[in-house]
Short mmCIF file of N, CA and C in Angstrom, two decimals:
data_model
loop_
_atom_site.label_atom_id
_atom_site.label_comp_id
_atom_site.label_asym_id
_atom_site.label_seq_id
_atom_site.Cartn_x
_atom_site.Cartn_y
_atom_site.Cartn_z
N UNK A 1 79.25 149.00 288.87
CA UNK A 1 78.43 150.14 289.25
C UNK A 1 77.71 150.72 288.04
N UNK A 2 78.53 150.79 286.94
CA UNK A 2 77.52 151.17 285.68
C UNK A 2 76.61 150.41 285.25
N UNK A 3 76.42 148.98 285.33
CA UNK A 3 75.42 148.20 285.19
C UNK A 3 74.33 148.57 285.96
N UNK A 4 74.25 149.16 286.85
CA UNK A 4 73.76 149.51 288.45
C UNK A 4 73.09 150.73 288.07
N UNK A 5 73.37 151.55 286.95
CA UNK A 5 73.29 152.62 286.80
C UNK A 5 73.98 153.81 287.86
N UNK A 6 74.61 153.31 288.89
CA UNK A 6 75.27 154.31 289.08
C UNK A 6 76.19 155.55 288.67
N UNK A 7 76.09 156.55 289.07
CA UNK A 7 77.12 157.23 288.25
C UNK A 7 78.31 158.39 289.01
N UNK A 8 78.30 157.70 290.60
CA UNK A 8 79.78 157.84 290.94
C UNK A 8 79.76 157.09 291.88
N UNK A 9 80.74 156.27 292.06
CA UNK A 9 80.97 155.49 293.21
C UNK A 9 82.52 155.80 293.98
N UNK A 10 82.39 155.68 295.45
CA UNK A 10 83.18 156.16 296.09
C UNK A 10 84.17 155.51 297.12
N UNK A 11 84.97 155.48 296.52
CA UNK A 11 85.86 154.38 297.75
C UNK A 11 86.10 154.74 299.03
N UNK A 12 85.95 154.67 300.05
CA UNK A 12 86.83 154.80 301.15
C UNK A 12 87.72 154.69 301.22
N UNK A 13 88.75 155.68 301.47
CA UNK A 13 90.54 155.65 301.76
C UNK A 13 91.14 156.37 302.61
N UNK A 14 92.65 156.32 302.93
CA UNK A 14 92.61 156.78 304.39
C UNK A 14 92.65 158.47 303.80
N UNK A 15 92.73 158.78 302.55
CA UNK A 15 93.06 159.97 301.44
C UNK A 15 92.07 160.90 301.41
N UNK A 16 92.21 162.16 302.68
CA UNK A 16 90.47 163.16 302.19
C UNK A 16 90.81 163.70 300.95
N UNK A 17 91.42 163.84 299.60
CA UNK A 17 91.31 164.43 298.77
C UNK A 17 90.38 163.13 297.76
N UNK A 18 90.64 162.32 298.14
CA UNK A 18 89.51 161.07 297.47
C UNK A 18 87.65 161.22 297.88
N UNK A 19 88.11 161.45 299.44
CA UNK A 19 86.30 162.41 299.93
C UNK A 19 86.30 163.58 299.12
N UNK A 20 86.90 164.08 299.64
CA UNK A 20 86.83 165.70 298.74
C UNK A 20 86.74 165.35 297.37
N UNK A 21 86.92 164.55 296.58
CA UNK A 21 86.56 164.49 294.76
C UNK A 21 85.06 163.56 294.90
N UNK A 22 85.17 163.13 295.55
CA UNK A 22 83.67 162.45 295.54
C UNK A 22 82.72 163.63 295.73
N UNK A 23 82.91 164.01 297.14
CA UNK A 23 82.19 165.37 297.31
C UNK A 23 81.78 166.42 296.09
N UNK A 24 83.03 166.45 295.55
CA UNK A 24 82.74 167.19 294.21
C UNK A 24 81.93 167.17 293.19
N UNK A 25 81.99 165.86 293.04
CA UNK A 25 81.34 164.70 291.90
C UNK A 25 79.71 164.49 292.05
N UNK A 26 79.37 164.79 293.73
CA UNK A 26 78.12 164.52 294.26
C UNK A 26 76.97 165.80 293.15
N UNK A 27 77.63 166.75 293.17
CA UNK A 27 76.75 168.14 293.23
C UNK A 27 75.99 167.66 291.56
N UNK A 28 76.65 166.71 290.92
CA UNK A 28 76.39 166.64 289.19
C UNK A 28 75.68 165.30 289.10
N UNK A 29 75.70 164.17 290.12
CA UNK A 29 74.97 163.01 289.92
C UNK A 29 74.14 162.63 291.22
N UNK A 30 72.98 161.97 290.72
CA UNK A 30 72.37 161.54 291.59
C UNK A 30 72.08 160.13 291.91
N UNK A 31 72.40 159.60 292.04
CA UNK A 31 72.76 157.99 292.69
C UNK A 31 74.65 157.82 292.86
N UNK A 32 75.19 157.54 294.48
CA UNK A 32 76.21 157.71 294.69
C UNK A 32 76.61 156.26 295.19
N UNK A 33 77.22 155.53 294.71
CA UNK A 33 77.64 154.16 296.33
C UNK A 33 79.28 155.21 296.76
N UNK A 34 78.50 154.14 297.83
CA UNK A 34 80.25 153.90 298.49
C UNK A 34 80.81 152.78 298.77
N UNK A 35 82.25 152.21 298.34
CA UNK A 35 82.63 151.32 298.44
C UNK A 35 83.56 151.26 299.62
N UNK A 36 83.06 150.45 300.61
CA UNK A 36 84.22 150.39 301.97
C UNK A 36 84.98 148.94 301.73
N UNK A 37 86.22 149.05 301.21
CA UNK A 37 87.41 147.78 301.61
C UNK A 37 87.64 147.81 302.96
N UNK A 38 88.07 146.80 303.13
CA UNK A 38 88.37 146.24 304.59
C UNK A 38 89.56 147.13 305.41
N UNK A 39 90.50 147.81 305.19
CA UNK A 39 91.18 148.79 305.39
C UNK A 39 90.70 149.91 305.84
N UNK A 40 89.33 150.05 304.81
CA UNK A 40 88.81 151.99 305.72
C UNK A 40 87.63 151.48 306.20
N UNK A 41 87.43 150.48 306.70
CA UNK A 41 85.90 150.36 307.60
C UNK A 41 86.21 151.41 308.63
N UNK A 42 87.11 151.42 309.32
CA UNK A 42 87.27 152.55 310.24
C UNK A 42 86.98 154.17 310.28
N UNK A 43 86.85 154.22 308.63
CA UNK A 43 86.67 155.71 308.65
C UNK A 43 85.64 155.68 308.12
N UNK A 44 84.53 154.58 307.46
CA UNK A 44 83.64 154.81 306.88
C UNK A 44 82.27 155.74 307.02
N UNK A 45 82.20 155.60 308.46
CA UNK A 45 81.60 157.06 309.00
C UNK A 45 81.93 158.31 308.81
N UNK A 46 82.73 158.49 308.78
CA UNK A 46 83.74 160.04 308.46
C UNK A 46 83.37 159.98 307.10
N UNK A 47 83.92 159.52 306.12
CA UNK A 47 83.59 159.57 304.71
C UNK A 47 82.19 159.60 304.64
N UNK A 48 80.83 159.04 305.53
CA UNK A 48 79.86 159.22 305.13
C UNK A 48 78.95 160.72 305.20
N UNK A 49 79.93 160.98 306.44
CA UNK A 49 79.55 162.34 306.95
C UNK A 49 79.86 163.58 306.39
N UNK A 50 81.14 163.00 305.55
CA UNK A 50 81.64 164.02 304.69
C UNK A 50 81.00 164.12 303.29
N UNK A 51 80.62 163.35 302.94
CA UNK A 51 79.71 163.74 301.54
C UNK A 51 78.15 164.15 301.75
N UNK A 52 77.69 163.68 303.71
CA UNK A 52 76.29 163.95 303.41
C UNK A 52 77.02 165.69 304.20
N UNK A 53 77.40 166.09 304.83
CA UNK A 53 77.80 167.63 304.90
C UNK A 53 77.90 168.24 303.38
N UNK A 54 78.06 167.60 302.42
CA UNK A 54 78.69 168.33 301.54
C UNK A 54 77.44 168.13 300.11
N UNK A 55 76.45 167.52 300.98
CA UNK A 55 74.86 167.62 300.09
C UNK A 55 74.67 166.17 299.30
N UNK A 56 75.82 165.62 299.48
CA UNK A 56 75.90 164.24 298.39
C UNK A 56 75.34 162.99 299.18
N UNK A 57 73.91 162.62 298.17
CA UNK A 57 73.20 161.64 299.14
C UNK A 57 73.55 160.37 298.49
N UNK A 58 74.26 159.56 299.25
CA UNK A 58 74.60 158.25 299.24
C UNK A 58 73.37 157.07 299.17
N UNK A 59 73.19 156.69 297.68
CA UNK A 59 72.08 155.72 297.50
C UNK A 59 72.67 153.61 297.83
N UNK A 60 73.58 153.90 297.86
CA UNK A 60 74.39 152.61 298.52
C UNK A 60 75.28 152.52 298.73
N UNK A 61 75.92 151.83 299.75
CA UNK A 61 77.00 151.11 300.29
C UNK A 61 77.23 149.89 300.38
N UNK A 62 78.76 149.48 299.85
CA UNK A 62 78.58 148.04 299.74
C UNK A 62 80.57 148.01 300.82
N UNK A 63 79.93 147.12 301.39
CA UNK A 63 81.12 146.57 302.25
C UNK A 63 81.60 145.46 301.45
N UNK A 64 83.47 145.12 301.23
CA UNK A 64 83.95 144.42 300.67
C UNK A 64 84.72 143.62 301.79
#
């Protein structure tokens, strides 16, 4: 992701304090991924919804 220039990338987990620090993280950078493992495809909507509620615009997603 730093090659990428990204400068926070966000895992999906079943853990909202992992949304909630991303969320956090959103307000200070601007290019965000999110990384969905095969485990939280299920919530990956929820996590997406939760950082764009929380102003953090998600410039990619990469499914693993």
């Amino acid at each position: 992701a730093g090659r990428e220039r990204f400068e926070a990338v966000v895992f999906v987990a079943a853990s909202p304090t992992r949304t909630a620090a991303g969320s956090a993280l959103g307000q200070w950078v601007q290019r965000t991924a999110v990384i969905v493992e095969p485990d939280g495809r299920s919530q990956a909507e929820d996590v997406a919804q939760a950082l764009s509620d929380a102003g953090v615009s998600v410039t990619e997603v990469v499914w693993t």
